[in-house]
Each structure stands twice: as structure tokens, then as C-alpha cells.
Short mmCIF file of C-alpha atoms in Angstrom, two decimals:
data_model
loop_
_atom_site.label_atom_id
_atom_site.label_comp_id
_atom_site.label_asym_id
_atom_site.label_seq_id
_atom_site.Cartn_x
_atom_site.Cartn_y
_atom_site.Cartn_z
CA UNK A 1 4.13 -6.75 1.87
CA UNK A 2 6.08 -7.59 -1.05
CA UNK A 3 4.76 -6.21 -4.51
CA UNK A 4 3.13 -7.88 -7.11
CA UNK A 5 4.49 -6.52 -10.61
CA UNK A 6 1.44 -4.31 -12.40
CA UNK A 7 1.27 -3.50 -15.77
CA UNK A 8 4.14 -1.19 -17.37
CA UNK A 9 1.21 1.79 -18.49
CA UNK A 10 -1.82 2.61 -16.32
CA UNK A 11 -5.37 0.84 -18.03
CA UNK A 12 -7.55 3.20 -19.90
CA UNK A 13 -10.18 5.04 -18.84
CA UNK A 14 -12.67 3.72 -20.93
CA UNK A 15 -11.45 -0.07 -20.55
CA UNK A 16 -11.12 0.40 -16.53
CA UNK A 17 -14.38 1.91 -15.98
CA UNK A 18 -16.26 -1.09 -18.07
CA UNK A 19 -14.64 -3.30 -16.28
CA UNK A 20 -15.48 -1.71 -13.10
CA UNK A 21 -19.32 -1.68 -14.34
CA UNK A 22 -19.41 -4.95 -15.60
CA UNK A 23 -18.03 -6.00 -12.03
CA UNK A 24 -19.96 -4.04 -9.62
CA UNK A 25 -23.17 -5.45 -11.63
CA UNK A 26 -22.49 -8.94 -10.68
CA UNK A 27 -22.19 -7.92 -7.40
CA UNK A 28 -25.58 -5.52 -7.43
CA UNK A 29 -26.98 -9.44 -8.62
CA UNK A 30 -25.55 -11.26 -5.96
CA UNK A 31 -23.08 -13.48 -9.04
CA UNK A 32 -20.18 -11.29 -7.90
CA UNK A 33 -17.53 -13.45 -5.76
CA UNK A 34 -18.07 -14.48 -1.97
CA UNK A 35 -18.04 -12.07 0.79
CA UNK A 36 -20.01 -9.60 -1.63
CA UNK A 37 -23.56 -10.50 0.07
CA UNK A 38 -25.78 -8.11 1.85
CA UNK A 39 -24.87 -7.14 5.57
CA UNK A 40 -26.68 -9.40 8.23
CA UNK A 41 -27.11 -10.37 11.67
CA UNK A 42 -25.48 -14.14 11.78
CA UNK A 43 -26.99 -16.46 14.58
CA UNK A 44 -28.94 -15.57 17.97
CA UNK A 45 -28.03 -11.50 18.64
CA UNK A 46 -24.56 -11.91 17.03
CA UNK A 47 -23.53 -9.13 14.50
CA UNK A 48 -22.11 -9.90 11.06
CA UNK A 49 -18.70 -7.80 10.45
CA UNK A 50 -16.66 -9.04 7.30
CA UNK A 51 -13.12 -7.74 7.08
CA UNK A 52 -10.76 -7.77 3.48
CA UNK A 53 -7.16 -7.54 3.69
CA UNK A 54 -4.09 -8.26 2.03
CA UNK A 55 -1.74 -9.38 4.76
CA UNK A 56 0.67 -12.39 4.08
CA UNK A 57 4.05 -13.86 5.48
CA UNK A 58 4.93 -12.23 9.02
CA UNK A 59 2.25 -9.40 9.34
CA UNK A 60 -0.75 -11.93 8.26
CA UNK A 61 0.85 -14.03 11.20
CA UNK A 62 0.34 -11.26 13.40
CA UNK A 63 -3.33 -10.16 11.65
CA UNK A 64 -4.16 -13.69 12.72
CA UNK A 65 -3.47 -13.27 16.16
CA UNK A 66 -5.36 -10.23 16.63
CA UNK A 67 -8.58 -11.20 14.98
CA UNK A 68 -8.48 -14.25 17.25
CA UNK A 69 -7.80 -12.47 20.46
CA UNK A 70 -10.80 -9.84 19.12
CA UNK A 71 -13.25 -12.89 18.63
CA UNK A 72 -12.48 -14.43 21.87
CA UNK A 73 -13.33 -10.72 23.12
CA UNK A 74 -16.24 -10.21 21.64
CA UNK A 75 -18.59 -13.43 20.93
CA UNK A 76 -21.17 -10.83 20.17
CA UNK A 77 -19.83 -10.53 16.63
CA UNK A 78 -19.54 -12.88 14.28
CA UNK A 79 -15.82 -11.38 12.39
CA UNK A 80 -15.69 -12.98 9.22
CA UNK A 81 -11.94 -12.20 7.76
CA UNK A 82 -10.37 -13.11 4.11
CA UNK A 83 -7.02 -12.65 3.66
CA UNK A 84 -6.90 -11.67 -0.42
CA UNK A 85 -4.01 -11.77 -2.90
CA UNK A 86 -1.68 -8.65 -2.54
CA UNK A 87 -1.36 -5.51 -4.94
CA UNK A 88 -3.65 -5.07 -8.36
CA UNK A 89 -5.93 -8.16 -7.51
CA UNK A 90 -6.65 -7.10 -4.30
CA UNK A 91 -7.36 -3.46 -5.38
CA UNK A 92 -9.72 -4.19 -8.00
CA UNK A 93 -11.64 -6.48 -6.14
CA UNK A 94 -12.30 -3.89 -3.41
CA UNK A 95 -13.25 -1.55 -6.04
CA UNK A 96 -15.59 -3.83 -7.62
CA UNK A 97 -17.14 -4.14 -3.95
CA UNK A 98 -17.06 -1.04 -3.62
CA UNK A 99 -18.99 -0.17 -6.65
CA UNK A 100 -21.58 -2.27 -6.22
CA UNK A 101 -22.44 -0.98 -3.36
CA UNK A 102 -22.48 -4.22 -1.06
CA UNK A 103 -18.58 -4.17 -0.17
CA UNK A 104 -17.49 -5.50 3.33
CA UNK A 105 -17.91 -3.31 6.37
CA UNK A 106 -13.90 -2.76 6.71
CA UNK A 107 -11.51 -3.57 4.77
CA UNK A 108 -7.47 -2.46 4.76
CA UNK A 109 -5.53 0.01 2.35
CA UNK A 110 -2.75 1.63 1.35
CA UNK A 111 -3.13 5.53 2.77
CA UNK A 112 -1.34 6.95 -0.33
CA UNK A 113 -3.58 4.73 -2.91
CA UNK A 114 -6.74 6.67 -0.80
CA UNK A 115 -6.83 9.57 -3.48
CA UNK A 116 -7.61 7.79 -6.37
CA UNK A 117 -10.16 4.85 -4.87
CA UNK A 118 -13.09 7.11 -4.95
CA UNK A 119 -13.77 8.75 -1.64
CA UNK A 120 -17.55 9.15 -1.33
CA UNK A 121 -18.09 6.56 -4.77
CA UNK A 122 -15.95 3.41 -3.23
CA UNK A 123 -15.74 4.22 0.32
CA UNK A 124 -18.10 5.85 3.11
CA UNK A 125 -16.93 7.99 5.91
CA UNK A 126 -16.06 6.99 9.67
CA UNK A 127 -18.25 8.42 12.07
CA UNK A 128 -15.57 10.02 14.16
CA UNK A 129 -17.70 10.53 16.74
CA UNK A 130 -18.42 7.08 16.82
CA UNK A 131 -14.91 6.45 16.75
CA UNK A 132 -14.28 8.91 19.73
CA UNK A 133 -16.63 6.81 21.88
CA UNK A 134 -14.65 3.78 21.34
CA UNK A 135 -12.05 5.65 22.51
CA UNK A 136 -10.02 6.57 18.94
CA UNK A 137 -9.82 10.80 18.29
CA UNK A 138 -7.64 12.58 15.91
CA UNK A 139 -5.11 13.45 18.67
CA UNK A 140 -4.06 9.86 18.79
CA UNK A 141 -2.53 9.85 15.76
CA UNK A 142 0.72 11.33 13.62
CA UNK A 143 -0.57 14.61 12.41
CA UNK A 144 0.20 13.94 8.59
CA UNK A 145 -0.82 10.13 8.72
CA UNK A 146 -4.50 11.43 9.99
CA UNK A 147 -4.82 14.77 7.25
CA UNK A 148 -4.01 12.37 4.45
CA UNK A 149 -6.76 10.01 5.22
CA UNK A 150 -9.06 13.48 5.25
CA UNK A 151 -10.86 14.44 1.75
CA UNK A 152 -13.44 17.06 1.66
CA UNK A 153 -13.84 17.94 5.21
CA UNK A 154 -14.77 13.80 6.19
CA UNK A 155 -12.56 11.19 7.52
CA UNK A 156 -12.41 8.39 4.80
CA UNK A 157 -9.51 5.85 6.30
CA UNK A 158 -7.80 5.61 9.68
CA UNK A 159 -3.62 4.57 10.08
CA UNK A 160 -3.11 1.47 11.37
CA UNK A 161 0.58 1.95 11.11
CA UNK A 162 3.55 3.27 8.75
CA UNK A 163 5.65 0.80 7.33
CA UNK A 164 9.07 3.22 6.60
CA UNK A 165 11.99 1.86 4.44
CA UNK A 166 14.81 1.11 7.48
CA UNK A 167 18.16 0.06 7.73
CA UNK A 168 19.25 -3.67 8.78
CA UNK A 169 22.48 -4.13 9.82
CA UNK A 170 24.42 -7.65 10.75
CA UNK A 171 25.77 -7.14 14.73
CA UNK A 172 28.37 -9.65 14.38
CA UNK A 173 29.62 -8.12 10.92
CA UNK A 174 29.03 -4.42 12.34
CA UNK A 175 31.33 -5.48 15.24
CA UNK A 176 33.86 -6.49 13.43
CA UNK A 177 34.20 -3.49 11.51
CA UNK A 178 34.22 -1.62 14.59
CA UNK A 179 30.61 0.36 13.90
CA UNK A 180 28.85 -0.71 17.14
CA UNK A 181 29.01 1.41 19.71
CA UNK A 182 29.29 0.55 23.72
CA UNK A 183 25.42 -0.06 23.68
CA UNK A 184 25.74 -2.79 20.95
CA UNK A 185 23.68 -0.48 18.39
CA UNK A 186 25.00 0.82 15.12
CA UNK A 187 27.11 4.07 15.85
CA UNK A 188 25.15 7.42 14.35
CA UNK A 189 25.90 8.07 10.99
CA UNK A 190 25.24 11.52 8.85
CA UNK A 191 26.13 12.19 5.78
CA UNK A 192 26.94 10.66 2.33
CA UNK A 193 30.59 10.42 3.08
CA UNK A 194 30.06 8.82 6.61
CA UNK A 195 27.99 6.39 5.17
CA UNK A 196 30.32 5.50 2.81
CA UNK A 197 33.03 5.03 4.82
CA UNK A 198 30.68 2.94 6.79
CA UNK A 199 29.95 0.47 3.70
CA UNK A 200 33.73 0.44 3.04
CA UNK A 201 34.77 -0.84 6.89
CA UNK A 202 31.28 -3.65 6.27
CA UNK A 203 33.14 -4.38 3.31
CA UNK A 204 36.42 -5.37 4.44
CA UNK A 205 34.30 -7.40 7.30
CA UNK A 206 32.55 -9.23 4.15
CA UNK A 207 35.07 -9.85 1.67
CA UNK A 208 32.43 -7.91 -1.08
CA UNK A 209 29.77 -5.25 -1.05
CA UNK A 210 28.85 -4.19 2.68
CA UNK A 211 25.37 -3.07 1.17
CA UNK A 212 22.57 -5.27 -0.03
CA UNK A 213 19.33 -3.36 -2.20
CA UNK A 214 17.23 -4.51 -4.66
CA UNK A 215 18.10 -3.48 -8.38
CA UNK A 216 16.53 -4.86 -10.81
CA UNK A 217 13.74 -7.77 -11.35
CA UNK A 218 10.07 -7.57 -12.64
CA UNK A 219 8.45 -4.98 -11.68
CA UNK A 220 10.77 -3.94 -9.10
CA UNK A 221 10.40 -1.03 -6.86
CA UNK A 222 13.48 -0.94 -4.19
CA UNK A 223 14.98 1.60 -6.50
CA UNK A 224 11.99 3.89 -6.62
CA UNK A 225 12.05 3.03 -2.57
CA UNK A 226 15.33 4.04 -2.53
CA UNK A 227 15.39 7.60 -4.22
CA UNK A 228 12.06 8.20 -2.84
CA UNK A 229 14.17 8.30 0.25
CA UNK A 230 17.32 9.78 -0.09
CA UNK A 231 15.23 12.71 -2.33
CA UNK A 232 12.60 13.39 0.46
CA UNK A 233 16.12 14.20 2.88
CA UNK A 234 17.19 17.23 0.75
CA UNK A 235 13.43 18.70 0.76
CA UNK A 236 12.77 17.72 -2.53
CA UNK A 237 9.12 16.94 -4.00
CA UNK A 238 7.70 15.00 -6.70
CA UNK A 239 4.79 16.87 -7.41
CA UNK A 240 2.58 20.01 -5.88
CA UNK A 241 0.26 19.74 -3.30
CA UNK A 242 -3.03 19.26 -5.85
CA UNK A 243 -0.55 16.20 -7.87
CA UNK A 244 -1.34 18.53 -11.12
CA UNK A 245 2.67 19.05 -11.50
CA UNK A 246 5.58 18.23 -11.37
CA UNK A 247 8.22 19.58 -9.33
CA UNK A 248 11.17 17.69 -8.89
CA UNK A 249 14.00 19.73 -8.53
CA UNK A 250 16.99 18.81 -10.99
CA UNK A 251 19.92 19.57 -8.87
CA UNK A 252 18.74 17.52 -5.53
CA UNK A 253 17.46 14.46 -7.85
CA UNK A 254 20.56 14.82 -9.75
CA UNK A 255 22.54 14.49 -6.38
CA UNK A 256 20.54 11.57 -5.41
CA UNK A 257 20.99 9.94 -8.66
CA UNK A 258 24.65 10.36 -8.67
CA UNK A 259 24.97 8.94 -5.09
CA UNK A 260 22.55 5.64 -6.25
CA UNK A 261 25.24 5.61 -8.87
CA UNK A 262 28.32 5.74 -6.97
CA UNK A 263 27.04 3.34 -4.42
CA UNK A 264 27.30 0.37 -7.49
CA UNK A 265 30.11 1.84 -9.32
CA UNK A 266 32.43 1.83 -6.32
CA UNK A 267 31.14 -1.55 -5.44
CA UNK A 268 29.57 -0.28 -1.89
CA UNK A 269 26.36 -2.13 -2.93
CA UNK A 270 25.65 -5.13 -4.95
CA UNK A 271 24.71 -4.54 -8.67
CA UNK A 272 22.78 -6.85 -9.85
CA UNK A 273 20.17 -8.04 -7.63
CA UNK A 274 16.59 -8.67 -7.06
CA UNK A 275 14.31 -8.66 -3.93
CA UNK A 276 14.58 -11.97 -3.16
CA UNK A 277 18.01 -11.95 -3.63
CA UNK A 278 18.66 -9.19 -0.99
CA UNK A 279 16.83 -11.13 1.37
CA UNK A 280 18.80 -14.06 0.57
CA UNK A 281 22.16 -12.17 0.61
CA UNK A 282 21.53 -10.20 3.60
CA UNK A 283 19.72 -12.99 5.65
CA UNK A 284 23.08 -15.70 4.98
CA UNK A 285 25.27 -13.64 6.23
CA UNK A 286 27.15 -12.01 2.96
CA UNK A 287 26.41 -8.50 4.01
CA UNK A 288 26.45 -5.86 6.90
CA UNK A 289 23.49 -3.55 5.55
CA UNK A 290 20.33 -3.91 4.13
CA UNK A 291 18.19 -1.15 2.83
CA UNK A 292 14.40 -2.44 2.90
CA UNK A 293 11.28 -2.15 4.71
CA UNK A 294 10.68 -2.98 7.81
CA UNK A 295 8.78 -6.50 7.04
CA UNK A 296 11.15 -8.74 6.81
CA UNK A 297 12.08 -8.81 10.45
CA UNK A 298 10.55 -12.00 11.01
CA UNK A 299 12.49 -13.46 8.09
CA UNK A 300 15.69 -12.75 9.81
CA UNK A 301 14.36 -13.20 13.36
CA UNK A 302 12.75 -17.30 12.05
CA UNK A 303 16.98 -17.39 10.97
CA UNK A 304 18.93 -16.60 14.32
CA UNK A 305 20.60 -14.22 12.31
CA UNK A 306 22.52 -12.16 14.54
CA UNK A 307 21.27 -7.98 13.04
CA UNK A 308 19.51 -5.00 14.35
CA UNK A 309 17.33 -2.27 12.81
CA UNK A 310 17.69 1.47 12.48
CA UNK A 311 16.14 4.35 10.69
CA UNK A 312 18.25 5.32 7.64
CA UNK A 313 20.71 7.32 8.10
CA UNK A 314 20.49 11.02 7.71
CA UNK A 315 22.46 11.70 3.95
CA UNK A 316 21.08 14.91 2.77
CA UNK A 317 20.20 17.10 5.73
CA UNK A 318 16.40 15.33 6.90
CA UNK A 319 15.91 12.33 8.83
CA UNK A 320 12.55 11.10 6.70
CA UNK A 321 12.51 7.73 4.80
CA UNK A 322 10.20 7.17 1.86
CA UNK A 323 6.92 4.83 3.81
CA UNK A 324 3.38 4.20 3.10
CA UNK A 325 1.01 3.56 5.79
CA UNK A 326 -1.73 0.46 6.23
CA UNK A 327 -4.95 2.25 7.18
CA UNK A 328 -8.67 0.98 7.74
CA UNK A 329 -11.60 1.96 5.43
CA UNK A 330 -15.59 1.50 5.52
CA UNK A 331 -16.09 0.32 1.25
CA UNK A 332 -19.07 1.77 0.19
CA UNK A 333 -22.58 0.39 0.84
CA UNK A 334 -25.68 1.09 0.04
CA UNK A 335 -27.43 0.83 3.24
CA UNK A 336 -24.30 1.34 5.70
CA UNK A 337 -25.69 1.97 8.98
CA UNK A 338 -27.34 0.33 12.20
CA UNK A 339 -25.77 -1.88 14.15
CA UNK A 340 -23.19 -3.30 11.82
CA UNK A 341 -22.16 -0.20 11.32
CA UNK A 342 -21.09 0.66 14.74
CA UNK A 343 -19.81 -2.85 15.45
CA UNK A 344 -17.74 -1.92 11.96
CA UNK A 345 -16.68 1.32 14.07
CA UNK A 346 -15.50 -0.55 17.31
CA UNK A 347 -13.88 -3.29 15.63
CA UNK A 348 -11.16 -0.70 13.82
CA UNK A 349 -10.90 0.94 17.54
CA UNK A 350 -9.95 -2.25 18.83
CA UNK A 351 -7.52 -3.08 16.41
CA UNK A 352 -6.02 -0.03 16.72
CA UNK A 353 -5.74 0.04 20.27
CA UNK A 354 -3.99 -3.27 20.53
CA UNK A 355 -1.96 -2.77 17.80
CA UNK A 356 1.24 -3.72 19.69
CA UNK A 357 0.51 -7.31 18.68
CA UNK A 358 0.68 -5.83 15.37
CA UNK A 359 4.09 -4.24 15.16
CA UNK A 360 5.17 -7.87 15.93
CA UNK A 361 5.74 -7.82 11.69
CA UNK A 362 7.91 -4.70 12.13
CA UNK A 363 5.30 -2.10 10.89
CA UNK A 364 5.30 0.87 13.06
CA UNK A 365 1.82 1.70 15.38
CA UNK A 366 -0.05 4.65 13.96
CA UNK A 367 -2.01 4.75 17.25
CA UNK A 368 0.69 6.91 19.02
CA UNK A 369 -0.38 5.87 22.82
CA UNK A 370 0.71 2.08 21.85
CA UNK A 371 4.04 3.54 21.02
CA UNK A 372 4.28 4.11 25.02
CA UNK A 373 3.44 0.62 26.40
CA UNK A 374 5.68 -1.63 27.68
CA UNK A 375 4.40 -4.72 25.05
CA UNK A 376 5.49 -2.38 22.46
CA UNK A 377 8.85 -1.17 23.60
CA UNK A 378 10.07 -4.24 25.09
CA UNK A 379 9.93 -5.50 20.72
CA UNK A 380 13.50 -5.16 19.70
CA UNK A 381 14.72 -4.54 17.32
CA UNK A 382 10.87 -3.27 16.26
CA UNK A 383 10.94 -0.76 18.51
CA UNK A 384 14.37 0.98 17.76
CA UNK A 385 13.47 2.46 15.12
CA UNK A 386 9.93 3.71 15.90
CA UNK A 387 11.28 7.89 15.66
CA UNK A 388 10.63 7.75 12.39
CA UNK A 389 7.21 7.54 12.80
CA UNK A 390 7.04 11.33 12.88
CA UNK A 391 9.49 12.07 9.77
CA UNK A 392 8.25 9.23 6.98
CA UNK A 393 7.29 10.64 3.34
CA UNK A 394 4.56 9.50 1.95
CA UNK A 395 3.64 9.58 -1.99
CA UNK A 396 2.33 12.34 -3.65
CA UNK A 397 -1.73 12.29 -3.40
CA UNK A 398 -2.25 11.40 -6.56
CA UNK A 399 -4.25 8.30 -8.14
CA UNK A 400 -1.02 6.48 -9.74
CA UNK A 401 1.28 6.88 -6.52
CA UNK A 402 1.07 4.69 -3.48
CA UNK A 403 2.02 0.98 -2.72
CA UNK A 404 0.76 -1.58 -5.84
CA UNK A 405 0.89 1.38 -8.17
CA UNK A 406 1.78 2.62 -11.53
CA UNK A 407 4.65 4.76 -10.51
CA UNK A 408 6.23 2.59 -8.42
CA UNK A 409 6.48 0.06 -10.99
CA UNK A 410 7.29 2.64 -14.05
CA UNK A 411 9.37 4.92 -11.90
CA UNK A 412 11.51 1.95 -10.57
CA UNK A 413 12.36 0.60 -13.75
CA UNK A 414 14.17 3.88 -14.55
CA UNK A 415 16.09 4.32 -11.61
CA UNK A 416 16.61 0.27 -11.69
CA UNK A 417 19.05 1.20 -14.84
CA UNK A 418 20.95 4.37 -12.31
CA UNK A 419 22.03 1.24 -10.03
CA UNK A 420 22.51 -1.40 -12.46
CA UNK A 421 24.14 1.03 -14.64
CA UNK A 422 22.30 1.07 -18.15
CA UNK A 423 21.48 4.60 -17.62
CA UNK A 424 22.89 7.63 -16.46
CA UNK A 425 21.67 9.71 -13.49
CA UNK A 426 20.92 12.61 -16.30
CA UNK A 427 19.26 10.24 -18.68
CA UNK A 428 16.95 8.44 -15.93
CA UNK A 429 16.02 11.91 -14.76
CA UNK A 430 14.79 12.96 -18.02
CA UNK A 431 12.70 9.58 -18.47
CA UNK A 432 11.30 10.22 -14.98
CA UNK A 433 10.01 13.30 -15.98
CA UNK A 434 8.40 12.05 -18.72
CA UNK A 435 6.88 8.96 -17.01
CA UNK A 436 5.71 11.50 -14.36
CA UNK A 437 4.08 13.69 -17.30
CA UNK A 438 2.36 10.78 -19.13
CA UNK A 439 1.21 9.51 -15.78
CA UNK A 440 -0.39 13.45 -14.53
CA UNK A 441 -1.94 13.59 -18.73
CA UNK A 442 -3.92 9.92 -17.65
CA UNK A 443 -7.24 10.99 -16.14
CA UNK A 444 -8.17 8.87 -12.95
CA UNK A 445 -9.74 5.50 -13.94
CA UNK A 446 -12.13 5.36 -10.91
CA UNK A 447 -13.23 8.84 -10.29
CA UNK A 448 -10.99 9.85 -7.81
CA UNK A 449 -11.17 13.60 -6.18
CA UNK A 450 -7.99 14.68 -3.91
#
């Protein structure tokens, strides 16, 4: 889940689109790269479905696992999965599938990268009728989560899950400082001052910093994570509902800013540190808290480290946490259909129905009845923080937000100086802006319509 760095300005039009041309006419000629070939039936009866994803480390574990359980389910169908490399490769290799017109039959995205891949150009609607008679309706599924995979009236992706910046916390650490309470679970806190006080007591448990988050490194994105967060819980939004402004509010980002600030300056958090390092940090024991997503629970778990897992806290008056969501799309093809096409259909039912297996990795089920079964619940500390499921806030629909994008990377770099402390909260909220403007004056490279 981790994020490959991208380029510091989005392509051009004109470059992204030839290259998008030149790419989806090797595949049109069968010279694109494997897993691009026409849809067939493999072997006696047995249906070809080919599946594209980008899951590594502890959540590829777990994609493993379910594929093999679904194959051993269903010898009709001959499943044919490649795992490809995360972020910008991945991405343009789907839309280059997708453009030719002879993509896979599924494949996995990002929800808040669905606005600009080309609904209706890159990707085909589900049949949610066809869906509904493998047992998967609309009703199943966080209200928001299921609207933003809608465009134009049609269903172009389905949630597999949400995968919500959390908070990690060190039991043995949080003991000592006396922030457990009877149950063995992190006491509630609310409020910027609460928290603080919070980091302070971890702190005098530690000997340093009782906070771990990533500041700084290439193409970093924690701090974008990390306002993203804190800004959503005073109401705050980036842009309108059509992503053709901006809106950010000065005072709330200037709040959030100054808190990101404080957190370093009063030496609550670490300064200078990159992903890895937080990992590293948190995971030998040098820290109470870690804020991060949710995918790293295996890391920790693989270490006997003694921690937990909570929502963040409440700071600014909402429980939400900045997330993105994993969802399931049909890439375009040209003669979609048929059999394969309803095996396609079933195949994303299944997975979503026993996608308990899958919050194994920490991601939180989309698929809200899984959230009820007893596989599910009896994960901990996966499961303790699965509330949030109904307050996480997404990116703006627009074609440069979403995991693996341009604003992540361009957006954390400024608010990478805020913790560090190379710029000030006023400063990196002017640069934002203007990130944010060059970014809404860059038309879509593929097309996109939100």
C-alpha cells in the first residue's frame, strides 16, 4: 500500500494522450504486454477471467489466499491473477488496457482515482442486476463509498474496502503512562489539548517523542495524510462538489497547520522522519503512537510487538480520518459480454462476500454484512477500529486526487516543510493554494468526466 513517488507536475495533455495512443495500439495488435489478449474460454467448459491488481506485502498475502480459496470453489473458471507494480506503473498500464479495448475482465482501483480514469472510455459498467443475483445490491454497502463509484446514472466500480489513516498505539508503553483503561484499550481522547497531554505522558514512558509520523522523504505523502485528516474534523473542504474550485477555508487549515506545527516544535512528534523510518521507530519499540494507515498491522503483528489500533482521535469536533477505498472495476472491452462477463460479475461478488479473509491486512470490509460475522470481529486489533467505516473522507473527485496521485505527492511536499519546519503554516497554505490552482488549470490527461 505504500506509495511510489510520481512526478513533481502532472504530464501534459498532449504528451499523456500520445502515449496513451501509442500504447493502446500495441495492444489493438496484440504487441502490447501479456494479459492484454482477447477474452476466451481456457480448456474443456472452463471460463477465462483475468484479474490486475496492485496488492503487495500483507494485503497481497491475504489477496493470495482468497483467489486460492475462490479457485478451489469454482474449477469452472480458469482465474488468471497478476499482481502489478504499485502506483503510476500500475495506473498506466490499466489505462493502456483499457484503451485498447482488450483490458482484463476485473481489475482493482483506487475509488478516488475513478474520476479521472475515463468512465465509459477505460472502464464499462457493472450490471447491477447481475450483481444483485449474486447476491451484492447497493444496500450492502457505506452510502458514500457506493455514490462515489456512480458517474452518470451507471455503476462504474464497487468498494472492496476503506483503508482509513488510524492510530497505533504501544500497550506496554500506553500502560505505563497510565492511558489504558480497565479493558486494556487506549482511554478516549477528544480534543487537541487531550491529545497532547496524551503524547506528553507517552513521552515520559519513552524517554523522546511519544508520536511517530512520516515527514519528509521522496515523494512523501503522510503529511498530506495527516492534514487531510485533522482538516476533514473541523468540516473543512478542499474543493466544491464539481472539483472546479477551491475552497479551503483559511482559518480551519490555518488551525490545522498550526497544530502539525506545534506537534514538532514542542517535540510531541519526531521531526525528521521518513516512512520507513516510522515503521522502524514505532515497530522497535521507541514510541507509544503511530499515525498511519491501517496496513502495516501485519508488520507489527510478524514482530510480537505488544500495540493496539484505534480510530484517530476526535481533535476538531468530527470523528472522520482522511481514507481511500480499494474498489473493483470491469476495464473497458470491446466485446464485454457473454459468459465471461457474468463469471467477471460473480467473481467480484465472491470476493466481496468473503472479504473477512481480506481485512486480515487491516483494510476495513466495504461489504457491510461481513462487518457482522464472527471471522471478522474475532480480528483484533482489525476489528477495533472498524466505526470509522461510516465517517472516512475521501479525496475530492477530481482527476489529480486519490491514492498514486499528483496532489498527494505535490501537496505533501508543502505540508512536509509545516512539520519539518522549513515553512510556516501561513506560507505552506499559500503554496497549497497555488498547487491546488495549477493542478484545477491542468485539463484531464485521459478524458475523464465527474
Amino acid at each position: 500500500m505504500r506509495q511510489t513517488p510520481l512526478p513533481a507536475r502532472a504530464p501534459g495533455r498532449r504528451r499523456l494522450l500520445g502515449g496513451m495512443a501509442a500504447l493502446a495500439a500495441l495492444a489493438a495488435t496484440g504487441a502490447g504486454t501479456a494479459g492484454c489478449a482477447a477474452p476466451a474460454a481456457v480448456g474443456a467448459g472452463r471460463t477465462r477471467v483475468r484479474f490486475w491488481h496492485l496488492f503487495g506485502g500483507g494485503d497481497g498475502v491475504s489477496m493470495r489466499t482468497m483467489l486460492d480459496a475462490y479457485r478451489a470453489a469454482h474449477p469452472e473458471v480458469a482465474l488468471e491473477a497478476s499482481t502489478l507494480q504499485w502506483g503510476a506503473p500500475y495506473y498506466t498500464k490499466l489505462g493502456m488496457a483499457g484503451a485498447g479495448g482488450r483490458a482484463p475482465e476485473v481489475a482493482a482501483l483506487h475509488l478516488a482515482r475513478l474520476p479521472g480514469f475515463g468512465p465509459g472510455s477505460l472502464l464499462d459498467p457493472f450490471d447491477t442486476g447481475l450483481l444483485a443475483e449474486h447476491g451484492v445490491t447497493e444496500e450492502d454497502f457505506p452510502a458514500d463509498l457506493w455514490r462515489r463509484g456512480r458517474i452518470g446514472g451507471r455503476q462504474y466500480a464497487v468498494p472492496l474496502d476503506t483503508h482509513p489513516m488510524v492510530l497505533y498505539y504501544n500497550t506496554d508503553l500506553c500502560a505505563k503512562a497510565g492511558l489504558l483503561g480497565p479493558d486494556g484499550r487506549l482511554k478516549p481522547v477528544r480534543g487537541t489539548e487531550e491529545f497532547t497531554a496524551a503524547l506528553r505522558a507517552a513521552g515520559k514512558a519513552t524517554g523522546g517523542p511519544g508520536l511517530v509520523v512520516e515527514t519528509l522523504g521522496a515523494g512523501t505523502i503522510g503529511p498530506w495524510r495527516l492534514f487531510a485528516t485533522f482538516y476533514s474534523q473541523t468540516g473543512g473542504t478542499l474543493l466544491d462538489e464539481g472539483a472546479t474550485r477551491i475552497t479551503l477555508d483559511d482559518t480551519r487549515a490555518l488551525r490545522v497547520l498550526r497544530f502539525m506545527r506545534r506537534l514538532t516544535d514542542e517535540g510531541l512528534a519526531h521531526r525528521r522522519v521518513d516512512y520507513n523510518g516510522t515503521v522502524g521507530v514505532f515497530g522497535g519499540g521507541e514510541t507509544a503512537f503511530l499515525l498511519n494507515g491501517e496496513w502495516e498491522v501485519g508488520t507489527f503483528t510478524n514482530l510480537g510487538l505488544p500495540f493496539s489500533m484505534s480510530r484517530v482521535p476526535n481533535l476538531f469536533g468530527r470523528p472522520t480520518a482522511q481514507a481511500d477505498s480499494h474498489c473493483l472495476v470491469l476495464p473497458h472491452q470491446r466485446d464485454r459480454g457473454g459468459e465471461t462477463n457474468e463469471a467477471a460479475h460473480a467473481f467480484v461478488a465472491w470476493l466481496l462476500r468473503n472479504s473477512a479473509e481480506w481485512a486480515r491486512g487491516g483494510h476495513v470490509p466495504a461489504y457491510l454484512p461481513v462487518l457482522e460475522e464472527p471471522a471478522y470481529l474475532d480480528l483484533h486489533p482489525q476489528s477495533e477500529y472498524r466505526s470509522v467505516i461510516d465517517d472516512v473522507a475521501l479525496d475530492p473527485p477530481a482527476w489529480f486526487a486519490g491514492s498514486a496521485s499528483t496532489m498527494w505527492i505535490e501537496l505533501g511536499a508543502v505540508l512536509s516543510g509545516v512539520l519539518t519546519g522549513s515553512r510556516t503554516p501561513q506560507g505552506a497554505l499559500a503554496e497549497m493554494r497555488d498547487r491546488l490552482q495549477a493542478l484545477l488549470d491542468t485539463p484531464d490527461p485521459l478524458g475523464g468526466d465527474a
